[in-house]
Coordinates of C-alpha atoms in Angstrom, one line a residue:
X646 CA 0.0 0.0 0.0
X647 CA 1.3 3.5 -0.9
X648 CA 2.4 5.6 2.0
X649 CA 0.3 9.0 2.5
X650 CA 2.4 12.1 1.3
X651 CA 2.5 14.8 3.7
X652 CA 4.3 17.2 2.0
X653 CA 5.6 17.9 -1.6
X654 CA 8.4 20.6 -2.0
X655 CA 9.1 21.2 -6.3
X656 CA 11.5 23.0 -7.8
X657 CA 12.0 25.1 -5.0
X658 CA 14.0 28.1 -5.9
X659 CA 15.0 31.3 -3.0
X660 CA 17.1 34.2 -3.3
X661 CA 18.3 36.8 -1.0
X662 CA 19.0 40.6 -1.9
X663 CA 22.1 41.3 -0.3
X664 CA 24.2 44.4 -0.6
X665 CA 26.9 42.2 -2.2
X666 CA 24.9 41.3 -4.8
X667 CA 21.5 38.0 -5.4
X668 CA 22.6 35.2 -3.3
X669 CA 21.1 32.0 -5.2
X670 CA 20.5 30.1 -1.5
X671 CA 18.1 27.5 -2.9
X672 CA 18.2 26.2 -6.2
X673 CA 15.1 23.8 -7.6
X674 CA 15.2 21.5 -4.7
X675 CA 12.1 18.6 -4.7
X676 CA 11.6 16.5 -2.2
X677 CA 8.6 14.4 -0.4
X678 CA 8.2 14.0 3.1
X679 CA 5.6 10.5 3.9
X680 CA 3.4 9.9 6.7
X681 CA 5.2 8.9 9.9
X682 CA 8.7 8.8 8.9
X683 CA 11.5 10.9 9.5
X684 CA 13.3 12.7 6.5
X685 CA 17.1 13.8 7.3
X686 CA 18.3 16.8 5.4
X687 CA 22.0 16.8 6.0
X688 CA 25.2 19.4 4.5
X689 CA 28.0 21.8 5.4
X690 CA 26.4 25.6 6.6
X691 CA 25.5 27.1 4.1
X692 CA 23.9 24.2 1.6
X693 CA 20.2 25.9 1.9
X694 CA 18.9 23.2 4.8
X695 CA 17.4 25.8 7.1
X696 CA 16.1 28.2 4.4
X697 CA 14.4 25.1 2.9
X698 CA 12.7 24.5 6.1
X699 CA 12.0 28.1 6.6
X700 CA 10.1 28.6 3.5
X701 CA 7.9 25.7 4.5
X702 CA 6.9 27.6 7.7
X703 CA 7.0 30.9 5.9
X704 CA 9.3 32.8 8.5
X705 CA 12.0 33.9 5.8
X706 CA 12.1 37.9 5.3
X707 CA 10.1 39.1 3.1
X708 CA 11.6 42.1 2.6
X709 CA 15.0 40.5 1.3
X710 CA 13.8 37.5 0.1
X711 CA 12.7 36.5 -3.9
X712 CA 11.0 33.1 -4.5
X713 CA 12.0 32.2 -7.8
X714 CA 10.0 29.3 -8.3
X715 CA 8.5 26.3 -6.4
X716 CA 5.5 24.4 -5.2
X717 CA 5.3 23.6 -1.5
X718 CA 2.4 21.1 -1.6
X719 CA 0.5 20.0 2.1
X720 CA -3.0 18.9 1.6
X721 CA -3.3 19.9 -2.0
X722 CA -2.6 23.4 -0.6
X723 CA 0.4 25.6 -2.1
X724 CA 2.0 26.8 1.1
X725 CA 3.7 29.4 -0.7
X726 CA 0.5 31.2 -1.8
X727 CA -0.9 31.2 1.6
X728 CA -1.3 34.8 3.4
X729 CA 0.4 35.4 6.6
X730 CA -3.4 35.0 8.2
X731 CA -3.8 31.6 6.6
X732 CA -0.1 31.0 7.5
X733 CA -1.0 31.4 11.3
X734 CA -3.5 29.0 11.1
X735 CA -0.6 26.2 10.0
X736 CA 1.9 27.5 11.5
X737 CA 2.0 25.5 15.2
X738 CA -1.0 23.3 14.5
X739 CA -0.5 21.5 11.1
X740 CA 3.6 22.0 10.7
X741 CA 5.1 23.1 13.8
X742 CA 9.1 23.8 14.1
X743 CA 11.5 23.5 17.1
X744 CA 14.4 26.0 16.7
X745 CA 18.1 24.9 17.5
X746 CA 18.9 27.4 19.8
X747 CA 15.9 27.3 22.9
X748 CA 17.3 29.9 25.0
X749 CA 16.7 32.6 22.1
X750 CA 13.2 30.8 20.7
X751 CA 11.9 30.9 24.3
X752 CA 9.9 34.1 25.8
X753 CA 12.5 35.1 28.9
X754 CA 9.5 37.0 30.5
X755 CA 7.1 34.4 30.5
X756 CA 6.3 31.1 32.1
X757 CA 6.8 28.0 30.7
X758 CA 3.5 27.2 31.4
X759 CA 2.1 30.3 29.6
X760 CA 4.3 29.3 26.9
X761 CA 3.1 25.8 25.9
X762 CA -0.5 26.9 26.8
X763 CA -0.7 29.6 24.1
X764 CA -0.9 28.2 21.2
X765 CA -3.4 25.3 23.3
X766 CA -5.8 28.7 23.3
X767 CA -5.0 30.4 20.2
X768 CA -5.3 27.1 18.0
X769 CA -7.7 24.6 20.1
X770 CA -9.7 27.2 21.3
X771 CA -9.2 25.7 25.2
X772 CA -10.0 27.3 27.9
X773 CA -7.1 28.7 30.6
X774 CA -8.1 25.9 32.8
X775 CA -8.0 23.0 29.8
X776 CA -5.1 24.4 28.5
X777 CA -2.7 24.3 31.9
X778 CA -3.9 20.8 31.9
X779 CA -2.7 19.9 28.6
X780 CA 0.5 22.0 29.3
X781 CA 1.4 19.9 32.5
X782 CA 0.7 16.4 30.4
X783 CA 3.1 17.7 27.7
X784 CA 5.7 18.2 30.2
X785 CA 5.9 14.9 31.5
X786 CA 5.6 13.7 28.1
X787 CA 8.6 14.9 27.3
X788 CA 10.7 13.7 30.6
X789 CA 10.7 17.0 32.9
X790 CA 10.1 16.1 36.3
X791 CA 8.1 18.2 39.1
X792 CA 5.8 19.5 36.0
X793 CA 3.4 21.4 38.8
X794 CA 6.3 22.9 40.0
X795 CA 8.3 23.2 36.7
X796 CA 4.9 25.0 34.7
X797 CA 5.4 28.3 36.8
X798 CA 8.9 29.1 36.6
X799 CA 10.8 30.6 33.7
X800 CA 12.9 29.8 30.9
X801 CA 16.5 30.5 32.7
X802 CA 15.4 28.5 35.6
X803 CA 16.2 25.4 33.2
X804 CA 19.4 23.5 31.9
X805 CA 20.2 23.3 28.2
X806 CA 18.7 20.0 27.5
X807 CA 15.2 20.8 29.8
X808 CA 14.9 24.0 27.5
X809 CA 14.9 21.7 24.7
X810 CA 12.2 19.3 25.9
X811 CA 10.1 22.2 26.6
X812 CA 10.5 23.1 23.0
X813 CA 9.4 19.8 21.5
X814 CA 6.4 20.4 24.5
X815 CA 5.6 23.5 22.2
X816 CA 6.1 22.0 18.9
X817 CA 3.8 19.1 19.6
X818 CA 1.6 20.6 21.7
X819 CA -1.5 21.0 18.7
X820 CA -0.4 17.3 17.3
X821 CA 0.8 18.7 14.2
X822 CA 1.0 16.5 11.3
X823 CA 4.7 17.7 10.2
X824 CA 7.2 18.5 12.9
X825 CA 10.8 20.2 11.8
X826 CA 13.2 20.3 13.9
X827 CA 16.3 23.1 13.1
X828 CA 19.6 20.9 14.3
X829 CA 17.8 20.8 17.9
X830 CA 20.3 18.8 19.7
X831 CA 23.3 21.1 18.3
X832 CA 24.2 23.2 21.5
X833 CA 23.7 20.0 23.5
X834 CA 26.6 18.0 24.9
X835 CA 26.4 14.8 23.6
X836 CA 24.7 13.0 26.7
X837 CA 21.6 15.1 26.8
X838 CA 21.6 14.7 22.8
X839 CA 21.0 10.8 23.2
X840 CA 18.8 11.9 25.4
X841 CA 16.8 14.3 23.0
X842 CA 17.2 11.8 20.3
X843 CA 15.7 9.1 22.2
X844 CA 12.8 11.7 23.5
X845 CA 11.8 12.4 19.5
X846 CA 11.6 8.9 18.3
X847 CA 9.4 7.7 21.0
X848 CA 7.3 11.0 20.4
X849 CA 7.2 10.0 16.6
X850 CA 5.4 6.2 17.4
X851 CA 3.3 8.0 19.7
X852 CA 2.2 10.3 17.6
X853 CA 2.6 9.4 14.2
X854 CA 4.1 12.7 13.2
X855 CA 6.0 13.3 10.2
X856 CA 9.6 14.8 11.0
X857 CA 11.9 16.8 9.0
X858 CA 15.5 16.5 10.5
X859 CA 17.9 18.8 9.7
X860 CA 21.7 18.6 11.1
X861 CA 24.9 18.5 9.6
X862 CA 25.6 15.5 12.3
X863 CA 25.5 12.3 10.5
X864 CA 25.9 10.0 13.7
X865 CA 22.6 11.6 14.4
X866 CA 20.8 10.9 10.8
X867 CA 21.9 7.2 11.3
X868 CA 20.2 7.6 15.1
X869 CA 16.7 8.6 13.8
X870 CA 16.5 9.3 9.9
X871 CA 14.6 6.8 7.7
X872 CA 15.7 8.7 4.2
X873 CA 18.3 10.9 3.8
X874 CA 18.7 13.7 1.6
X875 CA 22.2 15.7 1.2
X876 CA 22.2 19.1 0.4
X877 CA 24.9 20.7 -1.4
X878 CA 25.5 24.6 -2.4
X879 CA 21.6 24.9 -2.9
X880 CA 20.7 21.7 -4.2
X881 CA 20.0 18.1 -3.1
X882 CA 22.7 16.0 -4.5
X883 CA 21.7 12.9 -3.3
X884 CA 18.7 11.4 -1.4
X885 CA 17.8 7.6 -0.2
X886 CA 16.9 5.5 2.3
X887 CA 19.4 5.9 5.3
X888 CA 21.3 2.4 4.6
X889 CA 21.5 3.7 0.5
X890 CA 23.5 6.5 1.9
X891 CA 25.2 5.2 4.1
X892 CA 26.4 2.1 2.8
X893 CA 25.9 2.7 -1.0
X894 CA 26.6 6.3 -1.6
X895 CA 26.6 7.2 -5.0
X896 CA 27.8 11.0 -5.0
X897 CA 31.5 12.4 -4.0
X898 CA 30.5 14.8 -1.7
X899 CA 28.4 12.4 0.2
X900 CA 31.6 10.0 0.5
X901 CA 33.9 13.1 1.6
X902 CA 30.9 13.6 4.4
X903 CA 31.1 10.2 5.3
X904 CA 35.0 10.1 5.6
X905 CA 35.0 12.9 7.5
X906 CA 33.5 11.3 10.4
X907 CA 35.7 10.6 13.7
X908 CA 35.6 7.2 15.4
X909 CA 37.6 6.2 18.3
X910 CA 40.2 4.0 16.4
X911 CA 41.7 7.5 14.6
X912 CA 43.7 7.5 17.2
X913 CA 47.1 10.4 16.3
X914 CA 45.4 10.1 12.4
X915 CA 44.8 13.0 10.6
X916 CA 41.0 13.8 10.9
X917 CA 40.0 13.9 6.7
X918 CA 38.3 17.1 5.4
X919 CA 36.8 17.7 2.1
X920 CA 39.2 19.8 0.1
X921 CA 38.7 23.8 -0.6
X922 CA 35.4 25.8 0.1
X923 CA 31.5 25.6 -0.6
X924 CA 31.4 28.1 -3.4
X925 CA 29.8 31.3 -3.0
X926 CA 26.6 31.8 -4.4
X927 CA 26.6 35.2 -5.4
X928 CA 28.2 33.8 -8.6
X929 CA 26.9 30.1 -8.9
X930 CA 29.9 28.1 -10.6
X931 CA 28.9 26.5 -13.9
X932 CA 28.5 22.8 -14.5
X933 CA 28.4 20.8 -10.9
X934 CA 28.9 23.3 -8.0
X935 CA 31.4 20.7 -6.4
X936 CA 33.7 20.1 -9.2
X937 CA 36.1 22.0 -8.2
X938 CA 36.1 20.3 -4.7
X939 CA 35.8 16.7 -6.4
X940 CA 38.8 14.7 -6.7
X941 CA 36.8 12.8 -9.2
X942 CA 35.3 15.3 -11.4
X943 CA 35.3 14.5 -15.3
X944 CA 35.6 17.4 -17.7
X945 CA 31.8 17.7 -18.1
X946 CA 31.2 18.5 -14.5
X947 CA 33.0 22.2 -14.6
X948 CA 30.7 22.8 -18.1
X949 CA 27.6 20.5 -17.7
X950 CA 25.1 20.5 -14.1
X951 CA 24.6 16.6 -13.9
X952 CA 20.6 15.3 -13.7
X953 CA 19.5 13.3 -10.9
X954 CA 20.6 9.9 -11.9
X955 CA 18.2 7.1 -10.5
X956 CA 20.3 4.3 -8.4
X957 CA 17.0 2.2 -7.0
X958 CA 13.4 3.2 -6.9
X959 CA 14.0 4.9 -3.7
X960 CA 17.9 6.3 -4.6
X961 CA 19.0 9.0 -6.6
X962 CA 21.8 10.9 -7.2
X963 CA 23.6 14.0 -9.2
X964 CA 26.7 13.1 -10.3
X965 CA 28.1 12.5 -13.9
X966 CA 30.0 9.4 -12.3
X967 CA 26.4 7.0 -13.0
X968 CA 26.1 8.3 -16.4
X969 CA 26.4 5.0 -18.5
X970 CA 29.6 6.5 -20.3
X971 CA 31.6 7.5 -17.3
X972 CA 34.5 5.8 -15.5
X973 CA 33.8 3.2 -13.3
X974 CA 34.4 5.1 -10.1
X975 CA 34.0 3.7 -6.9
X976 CA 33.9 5.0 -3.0
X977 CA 37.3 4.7 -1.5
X978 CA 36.9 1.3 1.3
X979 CA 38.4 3.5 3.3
X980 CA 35.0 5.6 3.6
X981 CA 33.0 2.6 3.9
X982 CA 35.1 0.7 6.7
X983 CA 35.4 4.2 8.6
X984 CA 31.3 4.6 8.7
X985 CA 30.9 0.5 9.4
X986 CA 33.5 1.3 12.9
X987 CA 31.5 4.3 13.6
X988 CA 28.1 2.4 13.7
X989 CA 30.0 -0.5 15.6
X990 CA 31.0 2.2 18.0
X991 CA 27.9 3.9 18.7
X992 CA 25.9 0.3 19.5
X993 CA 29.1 -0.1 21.8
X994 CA 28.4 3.3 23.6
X995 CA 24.6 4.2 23.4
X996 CA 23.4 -0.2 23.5

């Protein structure tokens, strides 16, 4: 049986005005996000994830910003023709977003309490009374202890990872069908992001919410992601299911992601880096935007952007490398032994 699409982003194209010149941030991403699975979107800063994202919730200045093109599809509605007032209306109830920073997300001059119980009133139409109720469920939900207690006081009153939890209280608060969550676990040491990591799948069961995951932390895509897409200088170079990209990537710059990753065995090793910089686009390189990065770049990729390139019904990928008349290019097995440690590590540390 067909899964139900939640959301449909096409040819999704986003420029800013800036007084250096039109910086082409997003250029004709599509992707699809399905009913009750989690979509990674992973890539350096800078690759267009949280503008993406943004543009779904409709929060990205107006003022500055130029939508060149692009449908974002959610209930056979175009989000992107929506007014601000029909915006409200989504925004927190139907596709609700949790921030990565929550110290500068969260009101410092009101209570928690008020906080998660205000969008109970504006969206549910509960009273004070059913709303405070709700808000002190949602708290233990999430793991915060002494909830009566806890619903009163205010936002510096709690650590990192509680401000977080209250966060996802927020988000989920209206039981949206798509949640987003904006490298939440970023400013979190890396106990209280298991922690967090842990909190959002067992939310997702729960709930059955769809989740857009963006981070730039693959460790954490093989933690919760069930497709992966990988953004590069504006544009989804590759997307799968999270074993395709992990264990069958198909596109350079995924494999320099993937050999970038530390594991414990590195030991005095140099820690690997993908060569040179993202390029800037005020002036978008021709041909493939990472040629000049890719050690494996044939002289059509600095003249000639590659298509998507279908790997399986579920993988794709934009690289001339799968064009029938390429080389045959593989990933180095250095790349692939150094993800296979890092998933034997993490069962060793977080089983």
């Amino acid at each position: 049986m067909a899964k139900e699409k939640m959301l449909a982003v096409k040819d999704l194209a986003i420029s800013f005005n800036t007084y250096a010149g039109e910086l082409h941030a997003v250029r004709g991403i599509e992707f699809d996000l399905y009913k009750g699975e989690t979509l990674a979107i992973v890539g350096e800063s800078g690759s267009g994830k949280s503008v993406s994202t943004k543009a779904i919730m409709s929060l990205l200045p107006k003022k500055s910003t130029t939508i060149h093109s692009g449908e974002i599809l959610f209930q056979d509605q175009d989000l992107l023709k929506c007014t601000e007032k029909e915006m409200q209306h989504i925004r927190g109830k139907d596709i609700a977003m949790i921030f990565q920073d929550p110290m500068t997300s969260l009101n410092p001059t009101m209570t928690i309490g008020k906080q998660i119980m205000e969008p109970l009133i504006i969206h549910q139409n509960m009273s004070k009374e059913n709303a405070q109720a709700r808000a002190l469920k949602l708290l233990e939900l999430v793991g915060i202890p002494m909830p009566e207690k806890r619903i009163k006081q205010y936002p510096h009153q709690f650590s990192g990872g509680m401000r977080q939890r209250v966060m996802i209280a927020i988000a989920l608060a209206c039981n949206p069908r798509v949640l987003i969550a904006d490298e939440p676990t970023t400013a979190l040491d890396v106990t209280i992001q298991a922690q967090i990591i842990e909190l959002m799948k067992e939310l997702q069961v729960k709930m059955d919410t769809s989740i857009i995951f963006i981070t730039h932390d693959l460790g954490v895509v093989a933690s919760v992601a069930d497709r992966v897409a990988v953004m590069y200088a504006g544009e989804i170079v590759e997307v799968g299911t999270v074993d395709e990209i992990f264990y069958h990537p198909q596109h350079p710059y995924t494999w320099g992601l993937l050999a970038s990753m530390p594991t414990l065995e590195i030991g005095n090793q140099d820690l690997y880096a993908i060569p040179g910089s993202p390029p800037n686009l005020l002036h978008v390189p021709n041909g493939d935007a990472f040629a000049s990065r890719n050690q494996y770049a044939l002289a059509i990729d600095f003249e000639e952007e590659p298509p998507m390139f279908q790997v399986s019904p579920t993988h794709y990928a934009a690289t001339w490398l799968l064009h029938p008349d390429a080389p045959d290019v593989t990933p180095p097995q250095e790349i692939l032994n150094r993800w296979a440690k890092y998933r034997k590590n993490e069962v060793n540390v977080y089983d």
